PDB file of C-alpha atoms in Angstrom:
ATOM      1  CA  MET A  10      40.050  27.160  44.428  1.00  0.00           C
ATOM      2  CA  THR A  11      42.326  24.563  42.775  1.00  0.00           C
ATOM      3  CA  HIS A  12      40.281  21.698  44.310  1.00  0.00           C
ATOM      4  CA  ILE A  13      37.019  23.226  42.978  1.00  0.00           C
ATOM      5  CA  SER A  14      38.504  23.651  39.516  1.00  0.00           C
ATOM      6  CA  LYS A  15      39.568  20.002  39.393  1.00  0.00           C
ATOM      7  CA  ASN A  16      36.101  18.936  40.498  1.00  0.00           C
ATOM      8  CA  ASN A  17      34.495  21.090  37.841  1.00  0.00           C
ATOM      9  CA  ALA A  18      36.886  19.762  35.219  1.00  0.00           C
ATOM     10  CA  ARG A  19      36.069  16.202  36.215  1.00  0.00           C
ATOM     11  CA  LYS A  20      32.332  16.929  35.975  1.00  0.00           C
ATOM     12  CA  LEU A  21      32.801  18.492  32.547  1.00  0.00           C
ATOM     13  CA  VAL A  22      34.705  15.428  31.290  1.00  0.00           C
ATOM     14  CA  LEU A  23      32.088  13.026  32.682  1.00  0.00           C
ATOM     15  CA  GLY A  24      29.321  15.163  31.215  1.00  0.00           C
ATOM     16  CA  ALA A  25      30.996  15.132  27.816  1.00  0.00           C
ATOM     17  CA  ILE A  26      31.377  11.327  27.937  1.00  0.00           C
ATOM     18  CA  ALA A  27      27.731  10.869  28.925  1.00  0.00           C
ATOM     19  CA  SER A  28      26.631  13.219  26.167  1.00  0.00           C
ATOM     20  CA  SER A  29      28.683  11.386  23.520  1.00  0.00           C
ATOM     21  CA  VAL A  30      27.332   8.003  24.680  1.00  0.00           C
ATOM     22  CA  LEU A  31      23.775   9.377  24.502  1.00  0.00           C
ATOM     23  CA  SER A  32      24.413  10.801  21.029  1.00  0.00           C
ATOM     24  CA  ALA A  33      25.830   7.487  19.829  1.00  0.00           C
ATOM     25  CA  THR A  34      22.803   5.666  21.227  1.00  0.00           C
ATOM     26  CA  MET A  35      20.453   8.078  19.485  1.00  0.00           C
ATOM     27  CA  VAL A  36      22.318   7.634  16.197  1.00  0.00           C
ATOM     28  CA  SER A  37      22.201   3.837  16.470  1.00  0.00           C
ATOM     29  CA  THR A  38      18.486   3.734  17.335  1.00  0.00           C
ATOM     30  CA  ALA A  39      17.530   6.315  14.707  1.00  0.00           C
ATOM     31  CA  SER A  40      18.223   3.797  11.954  1.00  0.00           C
ATOM     32  CA  ALA A  41      16.845   0.702  13.697  1.00  0.00           C
ATOM     33  CA  ASP A  42      13.527   0.679  11.837  1.00  0.00           C
ATOM     34  CA  VAL A  43      11.732  -0.988   8.980  1.00  0.00           C
ATOM     35  CA  VAL A  44      10.252   1.711   6.745  1.00  0.00           C
ATOM     36  CA  ALA A  45       7.511   0.866   4.228  1.00  0.00           C
ATOM     37  CA  SER A  46       6.429   3.118   1.379  1.00  0.00           C
ATOM     38  CA  LEU A  47       2.684   2.482   1.853  1.00  0.00           C
ATOM     39  CA  ARG A  48       0.554   1.852   4.920  1.00  0.00           C
ATOM     40  CA  PRO A  49      -0.644  -1.660   3.906  1.00  0.00           C
ATOM     41  CA  LEU A  50       2.981  -2.743   3.371  1.00  0.00           C
ATOM     42  CA  ALA A  51       3.769  -1.366   6.838  1.00  0.00           C
ATOM     43  CA  PHE A  52       0.881  -3.480   8.187  1.00  0.00           C
ATOM     44  CA  ILE A  53       2.490  -6.636   6.770  1.00  0.00           C
ATOM     45  CA  ALA A  54       5.978  -5.642   7.951  1.00  0.00           C
ATOM     46  CA  ALA A  55       4.716  -4.845  11.469  1.00  0.00           C
ATOM     47  CA  GLY A  56       3.298  -8.346  11.746  1.00  0.00           C
ATOM     48  CA  ILE A  57       6.763  -9.813  11.188  1.00  0.00           C
ATOM     49  CA  ALA A  58       8.840  -7.155  13.005  1.00  0.00           C
ATOM     50  CA  ASP A  59       6.635  -7.062  16.133  1.00  0.00           C
ATOM     51  CA  GLY A  60       8.844  -7.074  19.245  1.00  0.00           C
ATOM     52  CA  VAL A  61      12.010  -6.976  17.125  1.00  0.00           C
ATOM     53  CA  THR A  62      12.062  -3.453  15.677  1.00  0.00           C
ATOM     54  CA  GLU A  63       9.717  -0.554  14.941  1.00  0.00           C
ATOM     55  CA  THR A  64       7.841  -0.221  11.644  1.00  0.00           C
ATOM     56  CA  GLN A  65       7.219   3.173  10.064  1.00  0.00           C
ATOM     57  CA  VAL A  66       5.332   4.274   6.940  1.00  0.00           C
ATOM     58  CA  LEU A  67       6.635   6.872   4.488  1.00  0.00           C
ATOM     59  CA  LEU A  68       3.475   8.232   2.824  1.00  0.00           C
ATOM     60  CA  PRO A  69       1.083  10.116   5.119  1.00  0.00           C
ATOM     61  CA  ASP A  70      -2.649   9.389   5.140  1.00  0.00           C
ATOM     62  CA  GLY A  71      -4.385  10.962   2.176  1.00  0.00           C
ATOM     63  CA  ALA A  72      -1.291  10.856  -0.060  1.00  0.00           C
ATOM     64  CA  SER A  73      -1.439   8.903  -3.304  1.00  0.00           C
ATOM     65  CA  PRO A  74       1.290   6.405  -4.267  1.00  0.00           C
ATOM     66  CA  HIS A  75       0.606   7.410  -7.864  1.00  0.00           C
ATOM     67  CA  ASP A  76       2.065  10.877  -7.483  1.00  0.00           C
ATOM     68  CA  TYR A  77       3.835  11.976  -4.296  1.00  0.00           C
ATOM     69  CA  ALA A  78       6.506  14.665  -3.819  1.00  0.00           C
ATOM     70  CA  LEU A  79       9.187  13.568  -1.344  1.00  0.00           C
ATOM     71  CA  LYS A  80      10.130  15.997   1.454  1.00  0.00           C
ATOM     72  CA  PRO A  81      13.636  16.286   3.001  1.00  0.00           C
ATOM     73  CA  SER A  82      12.322  14.453   6.099  1.00  0.00           C
ATOM     74  CA  ASP A  83      11.160  11.579   3.844  1.00  0.00           C
ATOM     75  CA  LEU A  84      14.611  11.307   2.265  1.00  0.00           C
ATOM     76  CA  LYS A  85      16.173  11.205   5.744  1.00  0.00           C
ATOM     77  CA  LYS A  86      13.773   8.440   6.803  1.00  0.00           C
ATOM     78  CA  ILE A  87      14.668   6.394   3.708  1.00  0.00           C
ATOM     79  CA  LYS A  88      18.405   6.854   4.286  1.00  0.00           C
ATOM     80  CA  GLN A  89      18.205   5.819   7.959  1.00  0.00           C
ATOM     81  CA  ALA A  90      16.075   2.712   7.414  1.00  0.00           C
ATOM     82  CA  ASP A  91      17.559  -0.672   8.259  1.00  0.00           C
ATOM     83  CA  LEU A  92      15.176  -2.061   5.657  1.00  0.00           C
ATOM     84  CA  PHE A  93      13.020  -0.143   3.168  1.00  0.00           C
ATOM     85  CA  VAL A  94      10.027  -2.070   1.783  1.00  0.00           C
ATOM     86  CA  TRP A  95       8.197  -0.888  -1.347  1.00  0.00           C
ATOM     87  CA  VAL A  96       6.243  -2.320  -4.285  1.00  0.00           C
ATOM     88  CA  GLY A  97       8.760  -1.248  -6.938  1.00  0.00           C
ATOM     89  CA  PRO A  98       9.402   1.463  -9.525  1.00  0.00           C
ATOM     90  CA  GLU A  99       6.310   0.688 -11.611  1.00  0.00           C
ATOM     91  CA  MET A 100       4.090   1.745  -8.684  1.00  0.00           C
ATOM     92  CA  GLU A 101       6.179   4.314  -6.766  1.00  0.00           C
ATOM     93  CA  MET A 102       8.244   5.887  -9.541  1.00  0.00           C
ATOM     94  CA  PHE A 103       9.053   8.869  -7.287  1.00  0.00           C
ATOM     95  CA  LEU A 104      11.087   6.535  -5.018  1.00  0.00           C
ATOM     96  CA  GLN A 105      13.378   5.058  -7.658  1.00  0.00           C
ATOM     97  CA  LYS A 106      16.287   7.521  -7.313  1.00  0.00           C
ATOM     98  CA  PRO A 107      16.480   7.645  -3.485  1.00  0.00           C
ATOM     99  CA  ILE A 108      16.066   3.861  -3.208  1.00  0.00           C
ATOM    100  CA  ASN A 109      18.935   3.298  -5.636  1.00  0.00           C
ATOM    101  CA  THR A 110      21.287   4.995  -3.153  1.00  0.00           C
ATOM    102  CA  LEU A 111      20.568   2.298  -0.533  1.00  0.00           C
ATOM    103  CA  ALA A 112      22.635  -0.862  -0.225  1.00  0.00           C
ATOM    104  CA  GLN A 113      20.990  -3.926  -1.830  1.00  0.00           C
ATOM    105  CA  ASN A 114      20.421  -5.599   1.556  1.00  0.00           C
ATOM    106  CA  LYS A 115      18.562  -2.500   2.832  1.00  0.00           C
ATOM    107  CA  ARG A 116      15.867  -2.393   0.121  1.00  0.00           C
ATOM    108  CA  LEU A 117      13.131  -4.829  -0.770  1.00  0.00           C
ATOM    109  CA  ALA A 118      11.060  -4.290  -3.944  1.00  0.00           C
ATOM    110  CA  LEU A 119       8.300  -6.830  -3.372  1.00  0.00           C
ATOM    111  CA  ALA A 120       7.028  -6.981  -6.970  1.00  0.00           C
ATOM    112  CA  GLU A 121      10.513  -8.044  -8.083  1.00  0.00           C
ATOM    113  CA  GLN A 122      10.689 -11.019  -5.698  1.00  0.00           C
ATOM    114  CA  PRO A 123      10.425 -14.341  -7.624  1.00  0.00           C
ATOM    115  CA  ASN A 124       7.664 -15.744  -5.367  1.00  0.00           C
ATOM    116  CA  ILE A 125       5.528 -12.612  -5.968  1.00  0.00           C
ATOM    117  CA  LYS A 126       6.470 -11.892  -9.576  1.00  0.00           C
ATOM    118  CA  ALA A 127       4.949 -15.243 -10.574  1.00  0.00           C
ATOM    119  CA  LEU A 128       1.565 -14.112  -9.184  1.00  0.00           C
ATOM    120  CA  LEU A 129       1.330 -10.684 -10.841  1.00  0.00           C
ATOM    121  CA  MET A 130      -1.862 -10.014 -12.805  1.00  0.00           C
ATOM    122  CA  ALA A 131      -1.738  -8.409 -16.241  1.00  0.00           C
ATOM    123  CA  GLU A 132      -2.573  -4.707 -16.198  1.00  0.00           C
ATOM    124  CA  ASN A 133      -5.983  -3.795 -17.602  1.00  0.00           C
ATOM    125  CA  GLN A 134      -5.177  -1.676 -20.650  1.00  0.00           C
ATOM    126  CA  GLU A 135      -8.723  -1.386 -22.022  1.00  0.00           C
ATOM    127  CA  ASP A 136      -9.058   2.378 -21.626  1.00  0.00           C
ATOM    128  CA  GLU A 137      -5.438   3.443 -21.654  1.00  0.00           C
ATOM    129  CA  ASP A 138      -6.212   5.486 -24.779  1.00  0.00           C
ATOM    130  CA  SER A 139      -9.896   6.189 -24.151  1.00  0.00           C
ATOM    131  CA  HIS A 140      -9.432   9.790 -22.960  1.00  0.00           C
ATOM    132  CA  SER A 141     -10.747  12.484 -25.251  1.00  0.00           C
ATOM    133  CA  HIS A 142      -8.224  14.534 -27.251  1.00  0.00           C
ATOM    134  CA  THR A 143      -8.576  17.377 -24.759  1.00  0.00           C
ATOM    135  CA  ASP A 144      -7.070  15.075 -22.137  1.00  0.00           C
ATOM    136  CA  GLU A 145      -3.897  14.352 -24.110  1.00  0.00           C
ATOM    137  CA  ALA A 146      -1.650  16.703 -22.126  1.00  0.00           C
ATOM    138  CA  ASN A 147      -2.836  15.127 -18.887  1.00  0.00           C
ATOM    139  CA  HIS A 148      -2.471  11.678 -20.400  1.00  0.00           C
ATOM    140  CA  ASP A 149       1.221  12.388 -21.024  1.00  0.00           C
ATOM    141  CA  SER A 150       1.758  13.566 -17.462  1.00  0.00           C
ATOM    142  CA  ASP A 151      -0.011  10.400 -16.286  1.00  0.00           C
ATOM    143  CA  HIS A 152       2.691   8.290 -17.917  1.00  0.00           C
ATOM    144  CA  GLU A 153       5.422  10.508 -16.528  1.00  0.00           C
ATOM    145  CA  HIS A 154       4.258  10.063 -12.931  1.00  0.00           C
ATOM    146  CA  HIS A 155       2.743   6.590 -12.884  1.00  0.00           C
ATOM    147  CA  HIS A 156       3.693   4.302 -15.714  1.00  0.00           C
ATOM    148  CA  HIS A 157       1.192   1.534 -16.243  1.00  0.00           C
ATOM    149  CA  GLY A 158       3.285  -1.335 -17.426  1.00  0.00           C
ATOM    150  CA  GLU A 159       2.597  -4.953 -18.019  1.00  0.00           C
ATOM    151  CA  TYR A 160       1.279  -5.818 -14.547  1.00  0.00           C
ATOM    152  CA  ASN A 161      -1.168  -4.608 -11.915  1.00  0.00           C
ATOM    153  CA  MET A 162       1.058  -3.276  -9.115  1.00  0.00           C
ATOM    154  CA  HIS A 163      -1.599  -2.966  -6.375  1.00  0.00           C
ATOM    155  CA  ILE A 164      -0.159  -6.165  -4.905  1.00  0.00           C
ATOM    156  CA  TRP A 165      -0.987  -5.343  -1.257  1.00  0.00           C
ATOM    157  CA  LEU A 166      -4.649  -6.069  -2.083  1.00  0.00           C
ATOM    158  CA  SER A 167      -3.873  -9.770  -2.639  1.00  0.00           C
ATOM    159  CA  PRO A 168      -4.036 -11.960   0.501  1.00  0.00           C
ATOM    160  CA  GLU A 169      -1.937 -14.585  -1.301  1.00  0.00           C
ATOM    161  CA  ILE A 170       0.800 -12.091  -2.222  1.00  0.00           C
ATOM    162  CA  ALA A 171       0.693 -10.629   1.316  1.00  0.00           C
ATOM    163  CA  ASN A 172       1.688 -14.029   2.717  1.00  0.00           C
ATOM    164  CA  PHE A 173       4.654 -14.179   0.341  1.00  0.00           C
ATOM    165  CA  ALA A 174       5.568 -10.574   1.196  1.00  0.00           C
ATOM    166  CA  ALA A 175       5.577 -11.540   4.889  1.00  0.00           C
ATOM    167  CA  GLN A 176       7.947 -14.410   4.058  1.00  0.00           C
ATOM    168  CA  ASP A 177      10.282 -12.084   2.104  1.00  0.00           C
ATOM    169  CA  ILE A 178      10.334  -9.499   4.920  1.00  0.00           C
ATOM    170  CA  TYR A 179      10.981 -12.285   7.448  1.00  0.00           C
ATOM    171  CA  GLU A 180      14.000 -13.508   5.466  1.00  0.00           C
ATOM    172  CA  ARG A 181      15.482  -9.995   5.283  1.00  0.00           C
ATOM    173  CA  LEU A 182      14.923  -9.342   8.997  1.00  0.00           C
ATOM    174  CA  LEU A 183      16.509 -12.693   9.843  1.00  0.00           C
ATOM    175  CA  VAL A 184      19.750 -11.482   8.220  1.00  0.00           C
ATOM    176  CA  LEU A 185      19.526  -8.094   9.957  1.00  0.00           C
ATOM    177  CA  TYR A 186      18.605  -9.511  13.393  1.00  0.00           C
ATOM    178  CA  PRO A 187      19.982 -13.082  13.555  1.00  0.00           C
ATOM    179  CA  ASP A 188      19.730 -13.112  17.363  1.00  0.00           C
ATOM    180  CA  GLN A 189      15.939 -12.561  17.052  1.00  0.00           C
ATOM    181  CA  LYS A 190      15.280 -15.710  14.986  1.00  0.00           C
ATOM    182  CA  GLU A 191      12.983 -17.275  17.574  1.00  0.00           C
ATOM    183  CA  LYS A 192      10.775 -14.183  17.795  1.00  0.00           C
ATOM    184  CA  LEU A 193      10.718 -13.741  14.002  1.00  0.00           C
ATOM    185  CA  ASP A 194       9.756 -17.414  13.553  1.00  0.00           C
ATOM    186  CA  VAL A 195       6.828 -16.984  15.974  1.00  0.00           C
ATOM    187  CA  ASN A 196       5.716 -13.767  14.239  1.00  0.00           C
ATOM    188  CA  LEU A 197       5.706 -15.357  10.776  1.00  0.00           C
ATOM    189  CA  ARG A 198       3.773 -18.386  11.993  1.00  0.00           C
ATOM    190  CA  LYS A 199       1.200 -16.177  13.760  1.00  0.00           C
ATOM    191  CA  PHE A 200       0.822 -13.944  10.711  1.00  0.00           C
ATOM    192  CA  LYS A 201       0.056 -16.888   8.431  1.00  0.00           C
ATOM    193  CA  GLU A 202      -2.335 -18.484  10.939  1.00  0.00           C
ATOM    194  CA  ASN A 203      -4.193 -15.191  11.422  1.00  0.00           C
ATOM    195  CA  MET A 204      -4.374 -14.692   7.655  1.00  0.00           C
ATOM    196  CA  THR A 205      -6.033 -18.109   7.226  1.00  0.00           C
ATOM    197  CA  GLN A 206      -8.632 -17.376   9.932  1.00  0.00           C
ATOM    198  CA  ASN A 207      -9.246 -13.872   8.588  1.00  0.00           C
ATOM    199  CA  ASP A 208      -9.694 -15.203   5.057  1.00  0.00           C
ATOM    200  CA  GLU A 209     -12.533 -17.457   6.222  1.00  0.00           C
ATOM    201  CA  LYS A 210     -14.174 -14.528   7.998  1.00  0.00           C
ATOM    202  CA  ILE A 211     -13.994 -12.316   4.887  1.00  0.00           C
ATOM    203  CA  VAL A 212     -15.459 -15.054   2.669  1.00  0.00           C
ATOM    204  CA  ASN A 213     -18.520 -15.010   4.967  1.00  0.00           C
ATOM    205  CA  ILE A 214     -18.738 -11.193   4.956  1.00  0.00           C
ATOM    206  CA  LEU A 215     -18.627 -11.058   1.149  1.00  0.00           C
ATOM    207  CA  GLU A 216     -20.845 -14.076   0.401  1.00  0.00           C
ATOM    208  CA  PRO A 217     -24.045 -11.972  -0.008  1.00  0.00           C
ATOM    209  CA  ALA A 218     -22.153  -9.498  -2.272  1.00  0.00           C
ATOM    210  CA  LYS A 219     -21.115 -12.082  -4.867  1.00  0.00           C
ATOM    211  CA  ASN A 220     -22.528 -11.643  -8.398  1.00  0.00           C
ATOM    212  CA  LYS A 221     -23.707  -8.095  -7.609  1.00  0.00           C
ATOM    213  CA  GLY A 222     -22.377  -5.644 -10.186  1.00  0.00           C
ATOM    214  CA  TYR A 223     -20.583  -2.407  -9.303  1.00  0.00           C
ATOM    215  CA  PHE A 224     -18.110   0.160 -10.601  1.00  0.00           C
ATOM    216  CA  VAL A 225     -14.958   1.309  -8.790  1.00  0.00           C
ATOM    217  CA  PHE A 226     -13.440   4.721  -9.334  1.00  0.00           C
ATOM    218  CA  HIS A 227      -9.883   3.474  -9.658  1.00  0.00           C
ATOM    219  CA  ASP A 228      -8.606   0.271 -11.267  1.00  0.00           C
ATOM    220  CA  ALA A 229      -6.848  -1.023  -8.148  1.00  0.00           C
ATOM    221  CA  TYR A 230      -8.835  -3.932  -6.740  1.00  0.00           C
ATOM    222  CA  GLY A 231      -8.228  -6.765  -9.208  1.00  0.00           C
ATOM    223  CA  TYR A 232      -6.324  -9.028  -6.807  1.00  0.00           C
ATOM    224  CA  PHE A 233      -8.897  -8.661  -4.027  1.00  0.00           C
ATOM    225  CA  GLU A 234     -11.831  -9.102  -6.417  1.00  0.00           C
ATOM    226  CA  LYS A 235     -10.345 -12.211  -8.014  1.00  0.00           C
ATOM    227  CA  HIS A 236      -9.476 -13.798  -4.652  1.00  0.00           C
ATOM    228  CA  TYR A 237     -13.007 -13.280  -3.267  1.00  0.00           C
ATOM    229  CA  GLN A 238     -14.844 -13.833  -6.592  1.00  0.00           C
ATOM    230  CA  LEU A 239     -16.516 -10.424  -6.754  1.00  0.00           C
ATOM    231  CA  ALA A 240     -18.217  -9.124  -9.915  1.00  0.00           C
ATOM    232  CA  PRO A 241     -16.914  -5.674 -10.942  1.00  0.00           C
ATOM    233  CA  LEU A 242     -18.458  -4.158 -14.074  1.00  0.00           C
ATOM    234  CA  GLY A 243     -15.592  -1.734 -14.644  1.00  0.00           C
ATOM    235  CA  HIS A 244     -13.720   1.343 -13.411  1.00  0.00           C
ATOM    236  CA  PHE A 245     -13.748   5.071 -14.060  1.00  0.00           C
ATOM    237  CA  THR A 246      -9.999   5.495 -14.492  1.00  0.00           C
ATOM    238  CA  ILE A 247      -6.677   3.646 -14.392  1.00  0.00           C
ATOM    239  CA  ASN A 248      -4.898   6.569 -12.710  1.00  0.00           C
ATOM    240  CA  PRO A 249      -6.966   8.480 -10.128  1.00  0.00           C
ATOM    241  CA  GLU A 250      -5.042  11.674 -10.923  1.00  0.00           C
ATOM    242  CA  ILE A 251      -6.638  11.719 -14.392  1.00  0.00           C
ATOM    243  CA  GLN A 252     -10.339  12.495 -14.819  1.00  0.00           C
ATOM    244  CA  PRO A 253     -12.057  10.198 -17.333  1.00  0.00           C
ATOM    245  CA  GLY A 254     -13.151  11.774 -20.641  1.00  0.00           C
ATOM    246  CA  ALA A 255     -16.745  12.457 -21.700  1.00  0.00           C
ATOM    247  CA  GLN A 256     -16.942   9.337 -23.884  1.00  0.00           C
ATOM    248  CA  LYS A 257     -15.831   7.127 -21.003  1.00  0.00           C
ATOM    249  CA  LEU A 258     -18.411   8.700 -18.668  1.00  0.00           C
ATOM    250  CA  HIS A 259     -21.185   8.138 -21.208  1.00  0.00           C
ATOM    251  CA  GLN A 260     -20.172   4.456 -21.485  1.00  0.00           C
ATOM    252  CA  ILE A 261     -20.224   4.063 -17.695  1.00  0.00           C
ATOM    253  CA  ARG A 262     -23.611   5.735 -17.305  1.00  0.00           C
ATOM    254  CA  THR A 263     -25.052   3.475 -20.009  1.00  0.00           C
ATOM    255  CA  GLN A 264     -23.605   0.427 -18.240  1.00  0.00           C
ATOM    256  CA  LEU A 265     -24.922   1.555 -14.853  1.00  0.00           C
ATOM    257  CA  VAL A 266     -28.432   1.449 -16.280  1.00  0.00           C
ATOM    258  CA  GLU A 267     -28.063  -1.606 -18.533  1.00  0.00           C
ATOM    259  CA  HIS A 268     -26.285  -3.825 -16.019  1.00  0.00           C
ATOM    260  CA  LYS A 269     -28.394  -2.667 -13.090  1.00  0.00           C
ATOM    261  CA  ALA A 270     -25.262  -2.040 -11.034  1.00  0.00           C
ATOM    262  CA  LYS A 271     -25.848  -2.000  -7.272  1.00  0.00           C
ATOM    263  CA  CYS A 272     -23.095   0.449  -6.365  1.00  0.00           C
ATOM    264  CA  VAL A 273     -20.382   2.846  -7.502  1.00  0.00           C
ATOM    265  CA  PHE A 274     -17.386   3.252  -5.202  1.00  0.00           C
ATOM    266  CA  ALA A 275     -15.320   6.379  -4.602  1.00  0.00           C
ATOM    267  CA  GLU A 276     -12.127   6.506  -2.459  1.00  0.00           C
ATOM    268  CA  PRO A 277     -11.201   8.684   0.555  1.00  0.00           C
ATOM    269  CA  GLN A 278      -8.355  10.382  -1.350  1.00  0.00           C
ATOM    270  CA  PHE A 279     -10.392  10.871  -4.523  1.00  0.00           C
ATOM    271  CA  ARG A 280     -14.040  11.906  -4.346  1.00  0.00           C
ATOM    272  CA  PRO A 281     -14.591  13.406  -7.778  1.00  0.00           C
ATOM    273  CA  ALA A 282     -17.923  15.066  -8.488  1.00  0.00           C
ATOM    274  CA  VAL A 283     -17.841  13.051 -11.704  1.00  0.00           C
ATOM    275  CA  ILE A 284     -18.988   9.914  -9.839  1.00  0.00           C
ATOM    276  CA  GLU A 285     -21.991  11.696  -8.347  1.00  0.00           C
ATOM    277  CA  SER A 286     -22.980  13.179 -11.711  1.00  0.00           C
ATOM    278  CA  VAL A 287     -22.771   9.820 -13.492  1.00  0.00           C
ATOM    279  CA  ALA A 288     -24.704   7.956 -10.785  1.00  0.00           C
ATOM    280  CA  ARG A 289     -27.411  10.641 -10.441  1.00  0.00           C
ATOM    281  CA  ASN A 290     -30.971   9.396 -11.148  1.00  0.00           C
ATOM    282  CA  THR A 291     -29.803   5.839 -11.880  1.00  0.00           C
ATOM    283  CA  GLY A 292     -30.854   4.426  -8.492  1.00  0.00           C
ATOM    284  CA  VAL A 293     -27.291   3.180  -7.968  1.00  0.00           C
ATOM    285  CA  LYS A 294     -25.897   3.544  -4.446  1.00  0.00           C
ATOM    286  CA  MET A 295     -22.568   5.267  -3.711  1.00  0.00           C
ATOM    287  CA  GLY A 296     -19.978   3.702  -1.410  1.00  0.00           C
ATOM    288  CA  THR A 297     -16.352   4.312  -0.461  1.00  0.00           C
ATOM    289  CA  LEU A 298     -13.440   1.866  -0.667  1.00  0.00           C
ATOM    290  CA  ASP A 299     -10.177   2.638   1.110  1.00  0.00           C
ATOM    291  CA  PRO A 300      -7.352   0.738  -0.643  1.00  0.00           C
ATOM    292  CA  LEU A 301      -4.669   2.148   1.715  1.00  0.00           C
ATOM    293  CA  GLY A 302      -6.133   1.599   5.198  1.00  0.00           C
ATOM    294  CA  SER A 303      -6.025   5.278   6.147  1.00  0.00           C
ATOM    295  CA  GLY A 304      -6.232   5.856   9.891  1.00  0.00           C
ATOM    296  CA  LEU A 305      -5.574   2.231  10.906  1.00  0.00           C
ATOM    297  CA  VAL A 306      -2.856   1.997  13.556  1.00  0.00           C
ATOM    298  CA  ILE A 307       0.253   0.082  12.510  1.00  0.00           C
ATOM    299  CA  GLY A 308       0.512  -3.100  14.586  1.00  0.00           C
ATOM    300  CA  PRO A 309       0.898  -6.896  14.326  1.00  0.00           C
ATOM    301  CA  ASP A 310      -2.767  -7.480  13.341  1.00  0.00           C
ATOM    302  CA  SER A 311      -3.229  -4.370  11.173  1.00  0.00           C
ATOM    303  CA  TYR A 312      -3.136  -6.141   7.820  1.00  0.00           C
ATOM    304  CA  MET A 313      -6.011  -8.446   8.790  1.00  0.00           C
ATOM    305  CA  GLN A 314      -7.961  -5.420  10.069  1.00  0.00           C
ATOM    306  CA  PHE A 315      -7.269  -3.663   6.764  1.00  0.00           C
ATOM    307  CA  LEU A 316      -8.657  -6.508   4.631  1.00  0.00           C
ATOM    308  CA  THR A 317     -11.657  -6.908   6.941  1.00  0.00           C
ATOM    309  CA  GLN A 318     -12.415  -3.177   6.753  1.00  0.00           C
ATOM    310  CA  LEU A 319     -12.231  -3.278   2.949  1.00  0.00           C
ATOM    311  CA  SER A 320     -14.550  -6.295   2.759  1.00  0.00           C
ATOM    312  CA  GLU A 321     -17.066  -4.547   5.032  1.00  0.00           C
ATOM    313  CA  GLN A 322     -16.939  -1.462   2.777  1.00  0.00           C
ATOM    314  CA  TYR A 323     -17.851  -3.651  -0.208  1.00  0.00           C
ATOM    315  CA  ALA A 324     -20.567  -5.489   1.699  1.00  0.00           C
ATOM    316  CA  SER A 325     -22.240  -2.397   3.174  1.00  0.00           C
ATOM    317  CA  CYS A 326     -22.927  -0.966  -0.291  1.00  0.00           C
ATOM    318  CA  LEU A 327     -23.643  -4.198  -2.188  1.00  0.00           C
ATOM    319  CA  ASN A 328     -25.879  -6.008   0.309  1.00  0.00           C
TER     320      ASN A 328
END
């Protein structure tokens, strides 16, 4: 009986040691990730982190970066991240408090990086106050949730800024994983090479769409449109959470007819009936632009796939 008890005791001790080692391993791997606020930022990060660490995205498909309510699981993901990548407080205001609890070396606000800040486009303020008086309450809540400051914060739609973002993520990962320098160097070089090739491909896709007028639902595409020399006539709203007022809709309908616009674009997250009503009987086609790459799998080539998909969405409606 004594011999059996000793054996059992030994097994219990070994089991406890194994369990504690497993727990420690799980704790250490739980935080070994890059987490990005938005899917396109995760696409860029995954290109650099490929083979070094996993990349996760915070916002689920269909969620808007303009107004998102964090869940306890989101807060846990932020806290456990080795590196959290986001645009910055002017885009994702809901992240400001939780991000401020992270150590400086664990957070990267891309729009605040000197190499990106220099490339920011001025925000289009033309219809900031164009809502009717009945929209005033909503207009106030718009500013509470998504402050439109001096600059356009949809920076992930700029191929040029994406290359700088890749460089910034690379530099942070180099500090976090110094033993992976060789792999990180290869990843950065590949990302930039693939971006150059992809850029040439997109220029060809969009060539027939140049100088063809269109309206977008949401004022988000300035960087992409400028880079590829597209010809937008305007947008329905600055913040997709806020429906445009009657005066704005009348202006757009008039422009649709006068400018002979080829297309009006909705978005997967926002398909307001207002677009259909304005475009009705004008002969203008309706298309959909996805500025967040919903449904695309996060991987080393995802960002190029994202830009290609967006260019094809433009071309299919405008050609």
